[in-house]
mmCIF file of N, CA and C in Angstrom:
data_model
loop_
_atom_site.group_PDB
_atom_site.id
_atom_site.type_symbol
_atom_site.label_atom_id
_atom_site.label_comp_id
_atom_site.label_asym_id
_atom_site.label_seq_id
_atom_site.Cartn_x
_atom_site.Cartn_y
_atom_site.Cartn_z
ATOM 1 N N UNK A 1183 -2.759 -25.513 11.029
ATOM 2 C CA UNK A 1183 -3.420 -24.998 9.847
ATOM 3 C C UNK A 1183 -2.888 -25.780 8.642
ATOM 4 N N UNK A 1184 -3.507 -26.305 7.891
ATOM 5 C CA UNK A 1184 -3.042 -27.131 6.856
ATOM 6 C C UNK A 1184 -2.461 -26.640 5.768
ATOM 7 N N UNK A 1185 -3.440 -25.247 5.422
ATOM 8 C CA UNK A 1185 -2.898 -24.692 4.329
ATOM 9 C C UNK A 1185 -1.442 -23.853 4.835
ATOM 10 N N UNK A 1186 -1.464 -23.184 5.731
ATOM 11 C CA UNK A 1186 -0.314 -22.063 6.270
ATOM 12 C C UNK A 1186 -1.590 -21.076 6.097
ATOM 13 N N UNK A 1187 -0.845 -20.108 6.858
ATOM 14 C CA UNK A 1187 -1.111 -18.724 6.918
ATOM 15 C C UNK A 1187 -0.999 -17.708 5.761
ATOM 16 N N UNK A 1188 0.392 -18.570 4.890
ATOM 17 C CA UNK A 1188 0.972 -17.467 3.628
ATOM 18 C C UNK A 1188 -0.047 -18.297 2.523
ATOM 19 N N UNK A 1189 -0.533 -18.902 2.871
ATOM 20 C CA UNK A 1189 -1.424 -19.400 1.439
ATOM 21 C C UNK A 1189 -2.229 -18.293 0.654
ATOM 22 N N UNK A 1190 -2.190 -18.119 -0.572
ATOM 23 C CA UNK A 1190 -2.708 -17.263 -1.208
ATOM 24 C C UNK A 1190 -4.430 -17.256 -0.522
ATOM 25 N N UNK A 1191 -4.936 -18.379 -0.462
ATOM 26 C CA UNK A 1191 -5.985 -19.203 -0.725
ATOM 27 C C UNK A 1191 -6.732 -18.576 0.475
ATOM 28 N N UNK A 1192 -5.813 -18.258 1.819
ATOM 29 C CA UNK A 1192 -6.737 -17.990 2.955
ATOM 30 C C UNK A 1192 -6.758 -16.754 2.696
ATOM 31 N N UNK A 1193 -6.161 -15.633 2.070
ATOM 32 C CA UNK A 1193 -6.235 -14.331 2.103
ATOM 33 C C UNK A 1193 -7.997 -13.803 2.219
ATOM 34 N N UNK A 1194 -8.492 -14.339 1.041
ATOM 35 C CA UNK A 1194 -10.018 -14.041 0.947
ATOM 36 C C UNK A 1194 -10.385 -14.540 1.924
ATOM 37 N N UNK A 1195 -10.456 -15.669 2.986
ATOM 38 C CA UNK A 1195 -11.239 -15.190 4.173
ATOM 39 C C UNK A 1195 -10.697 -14.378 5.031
ATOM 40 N N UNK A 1196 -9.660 -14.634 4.810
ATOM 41 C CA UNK A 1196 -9.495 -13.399 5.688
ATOM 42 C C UNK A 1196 -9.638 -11.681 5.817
ATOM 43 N N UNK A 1197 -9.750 -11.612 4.597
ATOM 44 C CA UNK A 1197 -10.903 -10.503 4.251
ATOM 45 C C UNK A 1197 -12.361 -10.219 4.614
ATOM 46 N N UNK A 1198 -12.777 -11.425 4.059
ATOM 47 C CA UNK A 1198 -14.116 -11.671 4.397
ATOM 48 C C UNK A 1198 -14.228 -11.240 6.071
ATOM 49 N N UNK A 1199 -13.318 -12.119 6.711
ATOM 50 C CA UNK A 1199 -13.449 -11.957 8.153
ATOM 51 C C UNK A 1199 -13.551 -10.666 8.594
ATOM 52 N N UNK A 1200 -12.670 -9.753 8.229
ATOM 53 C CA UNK A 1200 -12.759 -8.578 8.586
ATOM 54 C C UNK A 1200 -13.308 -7.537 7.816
ATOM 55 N N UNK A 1201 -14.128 -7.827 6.882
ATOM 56 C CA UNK A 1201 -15.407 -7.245 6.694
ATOM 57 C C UNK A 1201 -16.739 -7.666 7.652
ATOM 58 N N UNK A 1202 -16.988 -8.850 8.037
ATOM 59 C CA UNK A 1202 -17.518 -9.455 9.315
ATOM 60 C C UNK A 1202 -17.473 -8.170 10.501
ATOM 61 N N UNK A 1203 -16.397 -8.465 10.774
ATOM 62 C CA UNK A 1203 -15.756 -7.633 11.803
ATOM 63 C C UNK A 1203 -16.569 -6.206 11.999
ATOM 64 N N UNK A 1204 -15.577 -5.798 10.494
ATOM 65 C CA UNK A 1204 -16.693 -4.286 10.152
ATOM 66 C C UNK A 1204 -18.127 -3.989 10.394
ATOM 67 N N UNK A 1205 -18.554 -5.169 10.076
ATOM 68 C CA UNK A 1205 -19.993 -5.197 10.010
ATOM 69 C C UNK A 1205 -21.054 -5.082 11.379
ATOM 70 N N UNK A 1206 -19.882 -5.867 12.373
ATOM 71 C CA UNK A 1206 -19.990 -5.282 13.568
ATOM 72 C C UNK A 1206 -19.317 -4.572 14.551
ATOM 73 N N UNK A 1207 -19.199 -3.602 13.803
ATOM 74 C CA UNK A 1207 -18.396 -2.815 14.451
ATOM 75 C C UNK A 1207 -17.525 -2.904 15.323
ATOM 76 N N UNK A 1208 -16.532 -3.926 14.952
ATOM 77 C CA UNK A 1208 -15.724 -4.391 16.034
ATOM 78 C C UNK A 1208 -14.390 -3.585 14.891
ATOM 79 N N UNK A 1209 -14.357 -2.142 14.772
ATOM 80 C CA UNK A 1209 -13.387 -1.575 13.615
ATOM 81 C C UNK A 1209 -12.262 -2.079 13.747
ATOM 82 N N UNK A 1210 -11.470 -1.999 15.250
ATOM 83 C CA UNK A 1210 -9.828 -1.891 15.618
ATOM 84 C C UNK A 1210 -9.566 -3.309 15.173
ATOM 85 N N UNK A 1211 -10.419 -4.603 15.636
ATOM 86 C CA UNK A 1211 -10.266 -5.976 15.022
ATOM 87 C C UNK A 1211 -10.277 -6.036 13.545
ATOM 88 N N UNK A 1212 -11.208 -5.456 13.455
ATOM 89 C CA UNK A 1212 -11.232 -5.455 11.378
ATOM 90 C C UNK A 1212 -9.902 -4.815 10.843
ATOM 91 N N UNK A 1213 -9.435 -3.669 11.600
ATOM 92 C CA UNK A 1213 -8.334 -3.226 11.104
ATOM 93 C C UNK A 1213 -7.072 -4.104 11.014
ATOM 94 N N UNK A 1214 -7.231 -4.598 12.270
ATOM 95 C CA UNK A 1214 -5.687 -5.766 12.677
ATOM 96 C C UNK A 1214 -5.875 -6.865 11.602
ATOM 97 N N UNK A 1215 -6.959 -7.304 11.576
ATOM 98 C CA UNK A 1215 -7.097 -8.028 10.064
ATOM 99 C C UNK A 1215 -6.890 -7.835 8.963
ATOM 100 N N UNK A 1216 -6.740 -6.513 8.636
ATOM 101 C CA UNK A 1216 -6.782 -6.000 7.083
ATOM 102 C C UNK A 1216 -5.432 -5.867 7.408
ATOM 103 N N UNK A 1217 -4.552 -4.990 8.315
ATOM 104 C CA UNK A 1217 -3.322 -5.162 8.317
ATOM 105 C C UNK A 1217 -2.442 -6.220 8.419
ATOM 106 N N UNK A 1218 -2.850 -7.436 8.937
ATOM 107 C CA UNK A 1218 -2.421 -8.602 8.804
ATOM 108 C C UNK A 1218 -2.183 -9.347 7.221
ATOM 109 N N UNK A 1219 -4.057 -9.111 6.998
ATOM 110 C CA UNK A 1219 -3.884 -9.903 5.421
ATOM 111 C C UNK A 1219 -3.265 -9.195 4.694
ATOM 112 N N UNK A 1220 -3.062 -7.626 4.392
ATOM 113 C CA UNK A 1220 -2.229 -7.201 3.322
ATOM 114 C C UNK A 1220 -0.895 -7.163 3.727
ATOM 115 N N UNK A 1221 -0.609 -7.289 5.193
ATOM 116 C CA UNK A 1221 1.351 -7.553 5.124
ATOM 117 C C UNK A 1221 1.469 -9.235 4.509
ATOM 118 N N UNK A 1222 0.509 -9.952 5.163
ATOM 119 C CA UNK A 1222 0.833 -11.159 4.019
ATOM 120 C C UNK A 1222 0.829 -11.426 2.734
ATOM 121 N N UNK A 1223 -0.428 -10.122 1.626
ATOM 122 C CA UNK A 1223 -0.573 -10.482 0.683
ATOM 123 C C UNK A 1223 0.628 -9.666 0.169
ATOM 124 N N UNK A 1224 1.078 -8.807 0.546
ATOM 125 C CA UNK A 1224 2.314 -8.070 -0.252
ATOM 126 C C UNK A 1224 3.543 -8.840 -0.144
ATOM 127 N N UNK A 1225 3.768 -9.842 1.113
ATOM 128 C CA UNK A 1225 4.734 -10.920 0.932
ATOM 129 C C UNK A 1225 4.896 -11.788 -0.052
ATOM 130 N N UNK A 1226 3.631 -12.261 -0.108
ATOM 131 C CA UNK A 1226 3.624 -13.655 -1.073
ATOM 132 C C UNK A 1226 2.987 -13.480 -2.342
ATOM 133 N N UNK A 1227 2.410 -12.134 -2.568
ATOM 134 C CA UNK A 1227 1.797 -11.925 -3.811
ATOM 135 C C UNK A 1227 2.227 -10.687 -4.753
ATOM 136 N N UNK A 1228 3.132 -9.927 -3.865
ATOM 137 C CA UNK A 1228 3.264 -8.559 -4.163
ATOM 138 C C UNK A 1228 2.223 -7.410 -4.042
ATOM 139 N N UNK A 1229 2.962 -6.007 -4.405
ATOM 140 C CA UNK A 1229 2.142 -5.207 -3.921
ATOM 141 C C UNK A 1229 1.056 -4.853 -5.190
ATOM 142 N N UNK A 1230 1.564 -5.253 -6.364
ATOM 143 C CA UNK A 1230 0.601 -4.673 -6.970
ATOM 144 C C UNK A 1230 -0.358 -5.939 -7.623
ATOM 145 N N UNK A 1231 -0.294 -7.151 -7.337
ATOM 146 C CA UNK A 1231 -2.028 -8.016 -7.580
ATOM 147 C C UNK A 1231 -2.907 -7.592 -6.777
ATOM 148 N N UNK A 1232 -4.207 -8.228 -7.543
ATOM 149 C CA UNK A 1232 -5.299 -7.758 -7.388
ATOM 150 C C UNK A 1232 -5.860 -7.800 -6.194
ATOM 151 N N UNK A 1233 -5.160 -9.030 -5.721
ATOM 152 C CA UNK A 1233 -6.011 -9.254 -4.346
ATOM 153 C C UNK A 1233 -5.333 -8.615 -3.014
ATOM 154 N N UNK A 1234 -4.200 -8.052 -3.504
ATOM 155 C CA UNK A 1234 -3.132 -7.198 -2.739
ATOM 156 C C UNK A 1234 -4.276 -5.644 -2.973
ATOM 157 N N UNK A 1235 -4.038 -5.115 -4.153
ATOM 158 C CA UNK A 1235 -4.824 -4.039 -4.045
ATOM 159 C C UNK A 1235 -6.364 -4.127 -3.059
ATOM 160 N N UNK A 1236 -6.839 -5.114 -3.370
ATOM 161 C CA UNK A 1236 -8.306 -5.376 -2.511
ATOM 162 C C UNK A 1236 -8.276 -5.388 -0.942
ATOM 163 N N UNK A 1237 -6.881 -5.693 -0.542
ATOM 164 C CA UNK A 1237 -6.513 -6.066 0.734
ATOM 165 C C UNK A 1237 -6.062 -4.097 1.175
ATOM 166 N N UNK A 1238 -5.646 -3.369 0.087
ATOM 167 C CA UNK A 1238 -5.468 -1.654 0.635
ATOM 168 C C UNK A 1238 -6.590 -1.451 0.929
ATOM 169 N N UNK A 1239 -7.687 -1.514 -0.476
ATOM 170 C CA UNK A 1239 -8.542 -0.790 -0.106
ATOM 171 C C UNK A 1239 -9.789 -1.467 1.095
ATOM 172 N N UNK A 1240 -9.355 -2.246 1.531
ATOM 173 C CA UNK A 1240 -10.102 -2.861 2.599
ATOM 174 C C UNK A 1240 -9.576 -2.261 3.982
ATOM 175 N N UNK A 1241 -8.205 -1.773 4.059
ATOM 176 C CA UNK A 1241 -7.762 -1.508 5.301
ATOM 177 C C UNK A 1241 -8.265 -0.073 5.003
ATOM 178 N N UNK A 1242 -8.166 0.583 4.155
ATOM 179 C CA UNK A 1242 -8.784 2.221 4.468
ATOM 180 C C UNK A 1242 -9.967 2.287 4.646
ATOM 181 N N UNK A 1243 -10.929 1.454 4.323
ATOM 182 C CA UNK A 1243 -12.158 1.909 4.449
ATOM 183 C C UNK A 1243 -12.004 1.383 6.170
ATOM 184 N N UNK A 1244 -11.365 0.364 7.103
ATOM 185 C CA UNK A 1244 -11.635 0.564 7.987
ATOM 186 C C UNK A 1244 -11.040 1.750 8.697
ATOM 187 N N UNK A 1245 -10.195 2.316 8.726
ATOM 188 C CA UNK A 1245 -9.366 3.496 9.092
ATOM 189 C C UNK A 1245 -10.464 4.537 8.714
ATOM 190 N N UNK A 1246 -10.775 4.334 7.500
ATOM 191 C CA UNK A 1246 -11.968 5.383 7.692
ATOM 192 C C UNK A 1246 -13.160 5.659 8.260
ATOM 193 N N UNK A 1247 -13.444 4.534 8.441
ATOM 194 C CA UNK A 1247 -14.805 4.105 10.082
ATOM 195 C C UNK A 1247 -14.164 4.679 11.108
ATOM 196 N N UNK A 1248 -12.908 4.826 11.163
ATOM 197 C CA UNK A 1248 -12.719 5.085 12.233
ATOM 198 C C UNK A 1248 -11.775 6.746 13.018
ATOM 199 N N UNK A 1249 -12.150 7.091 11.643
ATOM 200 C CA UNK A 1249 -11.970 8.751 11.260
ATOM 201 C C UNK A 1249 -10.414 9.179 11.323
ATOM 202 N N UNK A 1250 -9.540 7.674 10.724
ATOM 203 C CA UNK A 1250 -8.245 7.675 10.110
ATOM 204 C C UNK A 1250 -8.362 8.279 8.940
ATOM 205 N N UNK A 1251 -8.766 9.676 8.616
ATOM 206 C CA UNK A 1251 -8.640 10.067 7.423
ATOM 207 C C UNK A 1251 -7.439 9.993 6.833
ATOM 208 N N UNK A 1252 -6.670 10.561 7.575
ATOM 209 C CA UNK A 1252 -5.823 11.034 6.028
ATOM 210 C C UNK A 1252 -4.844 9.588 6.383
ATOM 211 N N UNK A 1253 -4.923 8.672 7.417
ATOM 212 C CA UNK A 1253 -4.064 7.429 6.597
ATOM 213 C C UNK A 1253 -4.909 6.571 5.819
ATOM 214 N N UNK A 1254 -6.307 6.801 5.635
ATOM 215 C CA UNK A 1254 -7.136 6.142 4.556
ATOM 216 C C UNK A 1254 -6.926 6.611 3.544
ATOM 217 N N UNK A 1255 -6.576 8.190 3.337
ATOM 218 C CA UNK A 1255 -6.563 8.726 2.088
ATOM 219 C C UNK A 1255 -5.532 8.232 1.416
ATOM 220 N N UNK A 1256 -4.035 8.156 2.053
ATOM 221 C CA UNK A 1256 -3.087 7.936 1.899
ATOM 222 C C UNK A 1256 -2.871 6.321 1.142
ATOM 223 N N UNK A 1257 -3.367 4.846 1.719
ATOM 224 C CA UNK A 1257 -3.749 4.128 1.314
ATOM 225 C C UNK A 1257 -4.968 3.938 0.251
ATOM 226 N N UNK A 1258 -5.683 4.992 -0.001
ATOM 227 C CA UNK A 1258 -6.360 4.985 -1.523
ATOM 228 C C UNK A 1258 -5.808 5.569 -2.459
ATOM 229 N N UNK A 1259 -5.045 6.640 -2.008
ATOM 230 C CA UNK A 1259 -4.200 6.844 -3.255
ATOM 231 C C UNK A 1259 -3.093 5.799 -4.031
ATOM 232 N N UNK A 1260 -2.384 5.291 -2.684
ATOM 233 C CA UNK A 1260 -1.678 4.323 -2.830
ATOM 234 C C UNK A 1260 -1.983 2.931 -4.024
ATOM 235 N N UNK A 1261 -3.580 2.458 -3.751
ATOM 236 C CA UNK A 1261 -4.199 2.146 -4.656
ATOM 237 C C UNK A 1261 -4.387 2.089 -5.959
ATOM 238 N N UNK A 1262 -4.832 3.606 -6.067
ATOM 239 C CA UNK A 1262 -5.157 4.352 -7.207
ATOM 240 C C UNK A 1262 -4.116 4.197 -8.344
ATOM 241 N N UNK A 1263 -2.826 4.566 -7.428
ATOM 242 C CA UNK A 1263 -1.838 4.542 -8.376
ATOM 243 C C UNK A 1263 -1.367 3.625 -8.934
ATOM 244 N N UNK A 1264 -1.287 2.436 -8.131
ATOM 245 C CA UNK A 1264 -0.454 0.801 -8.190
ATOM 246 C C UNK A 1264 -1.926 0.395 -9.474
ATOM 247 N N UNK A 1265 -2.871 0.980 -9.337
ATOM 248 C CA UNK A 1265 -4.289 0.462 -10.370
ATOM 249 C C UNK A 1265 -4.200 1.044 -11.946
ATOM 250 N N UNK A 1266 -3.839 2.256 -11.720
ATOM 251 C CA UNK A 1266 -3.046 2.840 -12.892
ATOM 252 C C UNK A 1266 -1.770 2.464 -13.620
ATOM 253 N N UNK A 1267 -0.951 1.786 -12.977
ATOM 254 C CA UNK A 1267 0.689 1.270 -13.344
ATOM 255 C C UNK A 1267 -0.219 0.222 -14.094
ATOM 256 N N UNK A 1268 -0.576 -0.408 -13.643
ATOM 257 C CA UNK A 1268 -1.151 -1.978 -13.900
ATOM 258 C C UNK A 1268 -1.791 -1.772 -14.892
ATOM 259 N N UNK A 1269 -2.637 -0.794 -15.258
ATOM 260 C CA UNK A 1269 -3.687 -0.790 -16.658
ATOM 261 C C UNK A 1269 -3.204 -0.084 -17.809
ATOM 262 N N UNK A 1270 -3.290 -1.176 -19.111
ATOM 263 C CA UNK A 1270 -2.158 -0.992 -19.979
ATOM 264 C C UNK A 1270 -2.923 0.195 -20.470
ATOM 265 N N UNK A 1271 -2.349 1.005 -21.271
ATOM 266 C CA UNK A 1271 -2.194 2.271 -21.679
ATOM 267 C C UNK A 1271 -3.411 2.583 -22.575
ATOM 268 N N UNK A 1272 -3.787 1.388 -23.320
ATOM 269 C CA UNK A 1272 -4.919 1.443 -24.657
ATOM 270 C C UNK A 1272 -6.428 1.154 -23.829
ATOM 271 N N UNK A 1273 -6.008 0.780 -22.649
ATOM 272 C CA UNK A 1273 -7.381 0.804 -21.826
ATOM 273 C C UNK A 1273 -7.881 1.829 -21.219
ATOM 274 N N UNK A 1274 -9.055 2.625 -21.429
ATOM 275 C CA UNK A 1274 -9.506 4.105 -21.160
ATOM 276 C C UNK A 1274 -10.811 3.746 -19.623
#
């Protein structure tokens, strides 16, 4: 792989991919993907950029296809909150 694996750069397909995935219902693969790309994006990007947050809420919605409620819920809140820290105070 030329770029690496930790490249910021592949994260988005690899999203992409496992929205793919989703799309055909191949959930447990989409999931291993979303859990893959966000243990990488929280390595190399931290937990609270944007494309880190995009990478949570991508793994709950598959957990939630797959009637992982409450660890989807758990990861949107997770979200929610890290989205709130991040938005400065004068922004409504």
């Amino acid at each position: 792989m030329v770029l690496g694996q930790e490249n910021p750069s592949i994260f988005n397909v690899m999203n992409n991919l496992a929205l793919m995935l989703d799309r055909q219902r191949k959930y447990e693969e989409a999931e291993e993907m979303c859990r893959t790309t966000l243990k990488l994006s929280e390595k190399v990007l931290g937990q609270e950029n944007p494309d880190t947050l995009i990478s949570i809420n991508n793994l709950a919605l598959m957990l939630y296809k797959q009637g992982k409620y409450e660890e989807a819920e758990q990861m949107l809140r997770t979200t929610l909150a890290l989205r709130e820290k991040s938005v400065h105070p004068w922004i409504n």
